[in-house]
């Protein structure tokens, strides 16, 4: 949503050169087998891959290397499939590319993950957090930029997102580009 991205730009100015990677969006869409939500594409073109508040890491979408979205998501989903085969009762959600499957695009320094549930068209996909220490995912309403804005402003409290105390909020609103 445009107003959320504008609000986030006011809170945390975007970098002069977002770190996207050297590939194209079409390369990524082909690699993943799907387009991605338009608000995600705009968000990443504004900020690129990097770390929010030193905690939430969003992978560079067009990076063909080990730290890019395609490689990180593929690696994580492969590990999840292996674990699901051994412990199916711990995995309630399908994994992408299964219909409605979970597709990650970032993680936290604590091992929590963020992604989408891929039901419907990409612009209908729901954001979801997969907390490392919780039995259930946290399904989010709204856009990625709105979620980040609310979180950094201290207005979003859900399992899987670091909870800032009021003294931390002033320093929390940061973004660090990959490699800086």
Short mmCIF file of C-alpha atoms in Angstrom, two decimals:
data_model
loop_
_atom_site.label_atom_id
_atom_site.label_comp_id
_atom_site.label_asym_id
_atom_site.label_seq_id
_atom_site.Cartn_x
_atom_site.Cartn_y
_atom_site.Cartn_z
CA UNK A 1 0.00 0.00 0.00
CA UNK A 2 1.36 3.33 -1.09
CA UNK A 3 0.67 5.22 2.18
CA UNK A 4 2.47 2.52 4.19
CA UNK A 5 5.55 2.76 1.97
CA UNK A 6 5.46 6.56 2.22
CA UNK A 7 5.22 6.31 6.02
CA UNK A 8 8.11 3.87 6.11
CA UNK A 9 10.21 6.19 3.91
CA UNK A 10 9.61 8.99 6.45
CA UNK A 11 10.58 6.78 9.37
CA UNK A 12 13.55 5.10 7.68
CA UNK A 13 14.92 6.81 4.58
CA UNK A 14 15.70 4.25 1.86
CA UNK A 15 19.28 3.67 0.76
CA UNK A 16 20.65 5.56 -2.23
CA UNK A 17 21.38 2.21 -3.92
CA UNK A 18 19.15 -0.68 -2.84
CA UNK A 19 20.86 -4.09 -3.00
CA UNK A 20 18.68 -6.15 -5.30
CA UNK A 21 21.26 -8.30 -7.08
CA UNK A 22 22.34 -8.49 -10.71
CA UNK A 23 19.47 -10.51 -12.16
CA UNK A 24 16.04 -9.36 -13.37
CA UNK A 25 12.60 -9.82 -11.87
CA UNK A 26 11.73 -12.10 -14.80
CA UNK A 27 14.76 -14.27 -13.91
CA UNK A 28 13.45 -14.60 -10.34
CA UNK A 29 9.86 -15.26 -11.41
CA UNK A 30 11.08 -17.99 -13.77
CA UNK A 31 13.32 -19.48 -11.09
CA UNK A 32 10.49 -19.54 -8.53
CA UNK A 33 7.81 -20.52 -11.03
CA UNK A 34 5.61 -17.57 -10.06
CA UNK A 35 5.40 -13.82 -10.01
CA UNK A 36 5.57 -12.17 -6.59
CA UNK A 37 3.23 -9.63 -4.97
CA UNK A 38 3.50 -6.17 -6.58
CA UNK A 39 3.84 -4.46 -3.19
CA UNK A 40 6.83 -6.70 -2.38
CA UNK A 41 8.49 -5.80 -5.69
CA UNK A 42 7.99 -2.07 -5.03
CA UNK A 43 9.19 -2.45 -1.43
CA UNK A 44 12.35 -4.26 -2.52
CA UNK A 45 13.04 -1.77 -5.33
CA UNK A 46 12.90 0.92 -2.65
CA UNK A 47 15.00 -0.75 0.07
CA UNK A 48 16.51 -3.93 -1.39
CA UNK A 49 17.93 -6.77 0.64
CA UNK A 50 19.14 -6.01 4.12
CA UNK A 51 18.40 -6.02 7.83
CA UNK A 52 15.66 -4.10 9.61
CA UNK A 53 16.43 -3.05 13.19
CA UNK A 54 19.44 -5.38 13.04
CA UNK A 55 17.01 -8.27 13.42
CA UNK A 56 14.72 -8.95 10.42
CA UNK A 57 16.66 -9.88 7.29
CA UNK A 58 15.02 -9.71 3.88
CA UNK A 59 17.00 -11.55 1.23
CA UNK A 60 18.14 -9.72 -1.92
CA UNK A 61 15.58 -10.85 -4.48
CA UNK A 62 17.69 -10.64 -7.65
CA UNK A 63 20.93 -12.03 -6.21
CA UNK A 64 21.84 -15.31 -7.91
CA UNK A 65 24.28 -16.20 -5.12
CA UNK A 66 23.88 -17.99 -1.80
CA UNK A 67 22.34 -14.95 -0.06
CA UNK A 68 19.66 -14.30 -2.69
CA UNK A 69 15.98 -15.06 -2.30
CA UNK A 70 15.94 -18.02 -4.70
CA UNK A 71 18.87 -19.79 -3.02
CA UNK A 72 17.80 -19.03 0.56
CA UNK A 73 14.18 -20.00 -0.04
CA UNK A 74 15.23 -23.17 -1.87
CA UNK A 75 17.61 -24.19 0.89
CA UNK A 76 15.12 -23.49 3.65
CA UNK A 77 12.26 -25.26 1.89
CA UNK A 78 14.50 -28.28 1.22
CA UNK A 79 15.37 -28.50 4.92
CA UNK A 80 11.69 -28.08 5.85
CA UNK A 81 10.69 -30.93 3.52
CA UNK A 82 13.27 -33.23 5.08
CA UNK A 83 12.13 -32.33 8.59
CA UNK A 84 8.46 -32.71 7.62
CA UNK A 85 9.13 -36.22 6.31
CA UNK A 86 10.55 -37.16 9.70
CA UNK A 87 8.22 -35.12 11.94
CA UNK A 88 4.98 -34.55 10.00
CA UNK A 89 3.01 -33.49 13.08
CA UNK A 90 5.16 -30.34 13.37
CA UNK A 91 4.31 -29.18 9.83
CA UNK A 92 0.72 -28.15 9.29
CA UNK A 93 1.30 -25.90 6.28
CA UNK A 94 2.08 -27.00 2.74
CA UNK A 95 5.44 -25.91 1.40
CA UNK A 96 5.88 -24.03 -1.87
CA UNK A 97 5.35 -25.02 -4.71
CA UNK A 98 2.55 -27.13 -3.20
CA UNK A 99 -0.84 -25.38 -3.61
CA UNK A 100 -1.15 -22.64 -1.00
CA UNK A 101 2.38 -23.45 0.14
CA UNK A 102 4.58 -21.38 2.39
CA UNK A 103 7.26 -19.41 0.46
CA UNK A 104 9.86 -17.64 2.64
CA UNK A 105 11.61 -14.40 1.64
CA UNK A 106 13.42 -13.52 4.86
CA UNK A 107 14.39 -14.56 8.35
CA UNK A 108 15.46 -13.17 11.69
CA UNK A 109 18.77 -13.45 13.45
CA UNK A 110 16.95 -15.79 15.85
CA UNK A 111 15.78 -18.24 13.17
CA UNK A 112 12.22 -16.96 12.75
CA UNK A 113 11.05 -16.79 9.14
CA UNK A 114 8.79 -14.51 7.10
CA UNK A 115 7.07 -15.38 3.87
CA UNK A 116 3.74 -15.85 2.15
CA UNK A 117 1.01 -18.43 1.96
CA UNK A 118 0.69 -18.71 -1.81
CA UNK A 119 -3.10 -19.08 -2.24
CA UNK A 120 -4.67 -17.23 -5.14
CA UNK A 121 -2.87 -14.67 -7.26
CA UNK A 122 0.41 -13.26 -5.89
CA UNK A 123 -1.28 -9.99 -4.87
CA UNK A 124 -3.67 -12.03 -2.69
CA UNK A 125 -0.94 -13.93 -0.86
CA UNK A 126 -1.01 -13.58 2.91
CA UNK A 127 2.07 -12.64 4.90
CA UNK A 128 3.00 -15.15 7.54
CA UNK A 129 5.63 -15.32 10.27
CA UNK A 130 6.97 -18.69 11.30
CA UNK A 131 8.23 -18.15 14.86
CA UNK A 132 11.03 -20.46 15.88
CA UNK A 133 9.67 -20.95 19.41
CA UNK A 134 5.94 -21.18 18.66
CA UNK A 135 3.78 -24.09 17.55
CA UNK A 136 1.73 -21.97 15.14
CA UNK A 137 2.47 -19.40 12.50
CA UNK A 138 1.39 -15.77 12.86
CA UNK A 139 -0.79 -14.80 9.90
CA UNK A 140 -0.63 -11.09 9.15
CA UNK A 141 -3.10 -8.86 7.40
CA UNK A 142 -1.88 -6.07 5.19
CA UNK A 143 1.22 -5.37 3.20
CA UNK A 144 4.88 -6.04 3.93
CA UNK A 145 5.66 -2.33 4.17
CA UNK A 146 2.70 -1.81 6.52
CA UNK A 147 3.87 -4.69 8.70
CA UNK A 148 7.43 -3.33 8.89
CA UNK A 149 6.15 0.21 9.58
CA UNK A 150 3.83 -0.95 12.38
CA UNK A 151 6.54 -3.17 13.88
CA UNK A 152 9.21 -0.44 13.90
CA UNK A 153 6.66 1.99 15.37
CA UNK A 154 5.86 -0.40 18.23
CA UNK A 155 2.25 -0.90 17.11
CA UNK A 156 2.53 -4.53 15.99
CA UNK A 157 2.94 -7.27 18.54
CA UNK A 158 2.77 -10.80 17.17
CA UNK A 159 4.60 -14.01 17.93
CA UNK A 160 7.77 -14.19 15.87
CA UNK A 161 8.56 -10.47 15.76
CA UNK A 162 11.03 -9.00 18.21
CA UNK A 163 9.26 -6.81 20.76
CA UNK A 164 10.90 -3.47 21.32
CA UNK A 165 10.50 -1.85 24.68
CA UNK A 166 9.63 1.84 24.56
CA UNK A 167 13.25 2.86 25.18
CA UNK A 168 14.42 0.87 22.15
CA UNK A 169 11.94 2.30 19.63
CA UNK A 170 13.95 5.43 18.84
CA UNK A 171 16.96 3.35 17.81
CA UNK A 172 14.97 0.49 16.26
CA UNK A 173 13.95 2.26 13.07
CA UNK A 174 16.99 1.32 11.02
CA UNK A 175 17.73 -0.45 7.78
CA UNK A 176 21.13 -1.76 6.79
CA UNK A 177 21.79 -2.81 3.19
CA UNK A 178 23.48 -6.18 2.60
CA UNK A 179 27.23 -5.82 2.59
CA UNK A 180 27.39 -2.57 4.58
#
